[in-house]
Amino acid sequence: MRASTDLDMLADFFDRYGVALTTGDVPAIAGCYALPGLVVADTYSFSFSSPAAVALSFVGAAPDYQERELVAAHAAIEDVQPVSALLSMVAVEWEFLDSQGRAVRGERYRYLLRATDDGPVICTVLRTG
């Protein structure tokens, strides 16, 4: 097992994560995270140590995606940097489609991923723009 630097594997992981986000599949979102996990932004930070805590953290996101009529998400991987044997930092810009098929610009994040036997999991999310 090695740090996640394979672009196809990372693209598959972020595709699954994006589908979970836009469909409000909170258990699938939780399954993408290592525990404990951390989310950091300019004005807030929060951590979670159980799948239920991850789920609670994302319950509010589903109505936001529905209100904005976002139906698909794509993670444009901008950079991948190995950090250690099992960790990598991945810079992503999210791109969305709304229900009318229009592109909606998303936000930029950096994800600290850990390689596991089941594939990458998110340890830390940093909102960068």
C-alpha positions as a Python dict, from the first residue, in 0.01 Angstrom:
ca = {
    (1, 'M'): (0, 0, 0),
    (2, 'R'): (133, 343, -95),
    (3, 'A'): (17, 704, -85),
    (4, 'S'): (-259, 780, -334),
    (5, 'T'): (-92, 942, -633),
    (6, 'D'): (-253, 740, -914),
    (7, 'L'): (-475, 992, -1094),
    (8, 'D'): (-728, 731, -1213),
    (9, 'M'): (-773, 595, -860),
    (10, 'L'): (-804, 948, -719),
    (11, 'A'): (-1052, 1047, -990),
    (12, 'D'): (-1265, 739, -909),
    (13, 'F'): (-1254, 824, -538),
    (14, 'F'): (-1357, 1187, -593),
    (15, 'D'): (-1627, 1080, -843),
    (16, 'R'): (-1784, 860, -571),
    (17, 'Y'): (-1749, 1140, -318),
    (18, 'G'): (-1906, 1394, -557),
    (19, 'V'): (-2202, 1164, -627),
    (20, 'A'): (-2254, 1116, -254),
    (21, 'L'): (-2242, 1494, -199),
    (22, 'T'): (-2489, 1585, -473),
    (23, 'T'): (-2734, 1305, -391),
    (24, 'G'): (-2722, 1363, -17),
    (25, 'D'): (-2598, 1009, 49),
    (26, 'V'): (-2468, 1085, 397),
    (27, 'P'): (-2358, 725, 477),
    (28, 'A'): (-2150, 721, 156),
    (29, 'I'): (-1998, 1058, 247),
    (30, 'A'): (-1908, 922, 590),
    (31, 'G'): (-1748, 619, 426),
    (32, 'C'): (-1503, 848, 246),
    (33, 'Y'): (-1352, 972, 573),
    (34, 'A'): (-1085, 837, 807),
    (35, 'L'): (-1165, 865, 1174),
    (36, 'P'): (-1093, 1091, 1345),
    (37, 'G'): (-1127, 1348, 1068),
    (38, 'L'): (-1093, 1723, 1048),
    (39, 'V'): (-1242, 2004, 838),
    (40, 'V'): (-1072, 2345, 843),
    (41, 'A'): (-1191, 2671, 684),
    (42, 'D'): (-1116, 3040, 740),
    (43, 'T'): (-1387, 3091, 1003),
    (44, 'Y'): (-1446, 2746, 1149),
    (45, 'S'): (-1299, 2405, 1216),
    (46, 'F'): (-1462, 2086, 1329),
    (47, 'S'): (-1358, 1731, 1390),
    (48, 'F'): (-1544, 1405, 1402),
    (49, 'S'): (-1459, 1069, 1550),
    (50, 'S'): (-1747, 846, 1437),
    (51, 'P'): (-1944, 784, 1117),
    (52, 'A'): (-2248, 936, 1288),
    (53, 'A'): (-2053, 1255, 1359),
    (54, 'V'): (-1945, 1274, 994),
    (55, 'A'): (-2307, 1226, 888),
    (56, 'L'): (-2426, 1505, 1119),
    (57, 'S'): (-2158, 1736, 980),
    (58, 'F'): (-2290, 1692, 626),
    (59, 'V'): (-2665, 1680, 686),
    (60, 'G'): (-2690, 2052, 614),
    (61, 'A'): (-2506, 2026, 283),
    (62, 'A'): (-2774, 1823, 104),
    (63, 'P'): (-3043, 2097, 120),
    (64, 'D'): (-2785, 2350, -6),
    (65, 'Y'): (-2710, 2136, -312),
    (66, 'Q'): (-3085, 2085, -371),
    (67, 'E'): (-3161, 2457, -332),
    (68, 'R'): (-2890, 2541, -583),
    (69, 'E'): (-3026, 2257, -807),
    (70, 'L'): (-2682, 2096, -832),
    (71, 'V'): (-2715, 1752, -983),
    (72, 'A'): (-2357, 1651, -1062),
    (73, 'A'): (-2011, 1723, -927),
    (74, 'H'): (-1668, 1677, -1077),
    (75, 'A'): (-1340, 1715, -893),
    (76, 'A'): (-1076, 1869, -1117),
    (77, 'I'): (-754, 1742, -959),
    (78, 'E'): (-502, 2025, -977),
    (79, 'D'): (-207, 1883, -784),
    (80, 'V'): (-104, 1567, -599),
    (81, 'Q'): (186, 1568, -354),
    (82, 'P'): (302, 1263, -161),
    (83, 'V'): (349, 1352, 205),
    (84, 'S'): (462, 1014, 340),
    (85, 'A'): (439, 647, 249),
    (86, 'L'): (61, 646, 308),
    (87, 'L'): (-40, 1014, 294),
    (88, 'S'): (-91, 1248, 1),
    (89, 'M'): (-218, 1605, -31),
    (90, 'V'): (-456, 1653, -323),
    (91, 'A'): (-565, 1997, -449),
    (92, 'V'): (-912, 1992, -607),
    (93, 'E'): (-1141, 2245, -769),
    (94, 'W'): (-1501, 2129, -765),
    (95, 'E'): (-1712, 2188, -1075),
    (96, 'F'): (-2089, 2134, -1069),
    (97, 'L'): (-2376, 2102, -1313),
    (98, 'D'): (-2717, 2237, -1225),
    (99, 'S'): (-3052, 2088, -1327),
    (100, 'Q'): (-3048, 2300, -1645),
    (101, 'G'): (-2712, 2156, -1752),
    (102, 'R'): (-2524, 2478, -1675),
    (103, 'A'): (-2174, 2468, -1531),
    (104, 'V'): (-2152, 2607, -1180),
    (105, 'R'): (-1812, 2692, -1043),
    (106, 'G'): (-1736, 2534, -712),
    (107, 'E'): (-1474, 2588, -449),
    (108, 'R'): (-1117, 2478, -403),
    (109, 'Y'): (-1007, 2236, -135),
    (110, 'R'): (-699, 2045, -32),
    (111, 'Y'): (-757, 1693, 92),
    (112, 'L'): (-508, 1503, 305),
    (113, 'L'): (-573, 1143, 202),
    (114, 'R'): (-454, 821, 364),
    (115, 'A'): (-405, 507, 157),
    (116, 'T'): (-586, 203, 298),
    (117, 'D'): (-645, -149, 172),
    (118, 'D'): (-989, -27, 55),
    (119, 'G'): (-857, 283, -122),
    (120, 'P'): (-803, 644, -15),
    (121, 'V'): (-988, 806, 274),
    (122, 'I'): (-1001, 1172, 373),
    (123, 'C'): (-815, 1262, 693),
    (124, 'T'): (-835, 1641, 666),
    (125, 'V'): (-1017, 1886, 440),
    (126, 'L'): (-883, 2240, 398),
    (127, 'R'): (-1104, 2492, 222),
    (128, 'T'): (-872, 2706, 11),
    (129, 'G'): (-1103, 2921, -199),
}
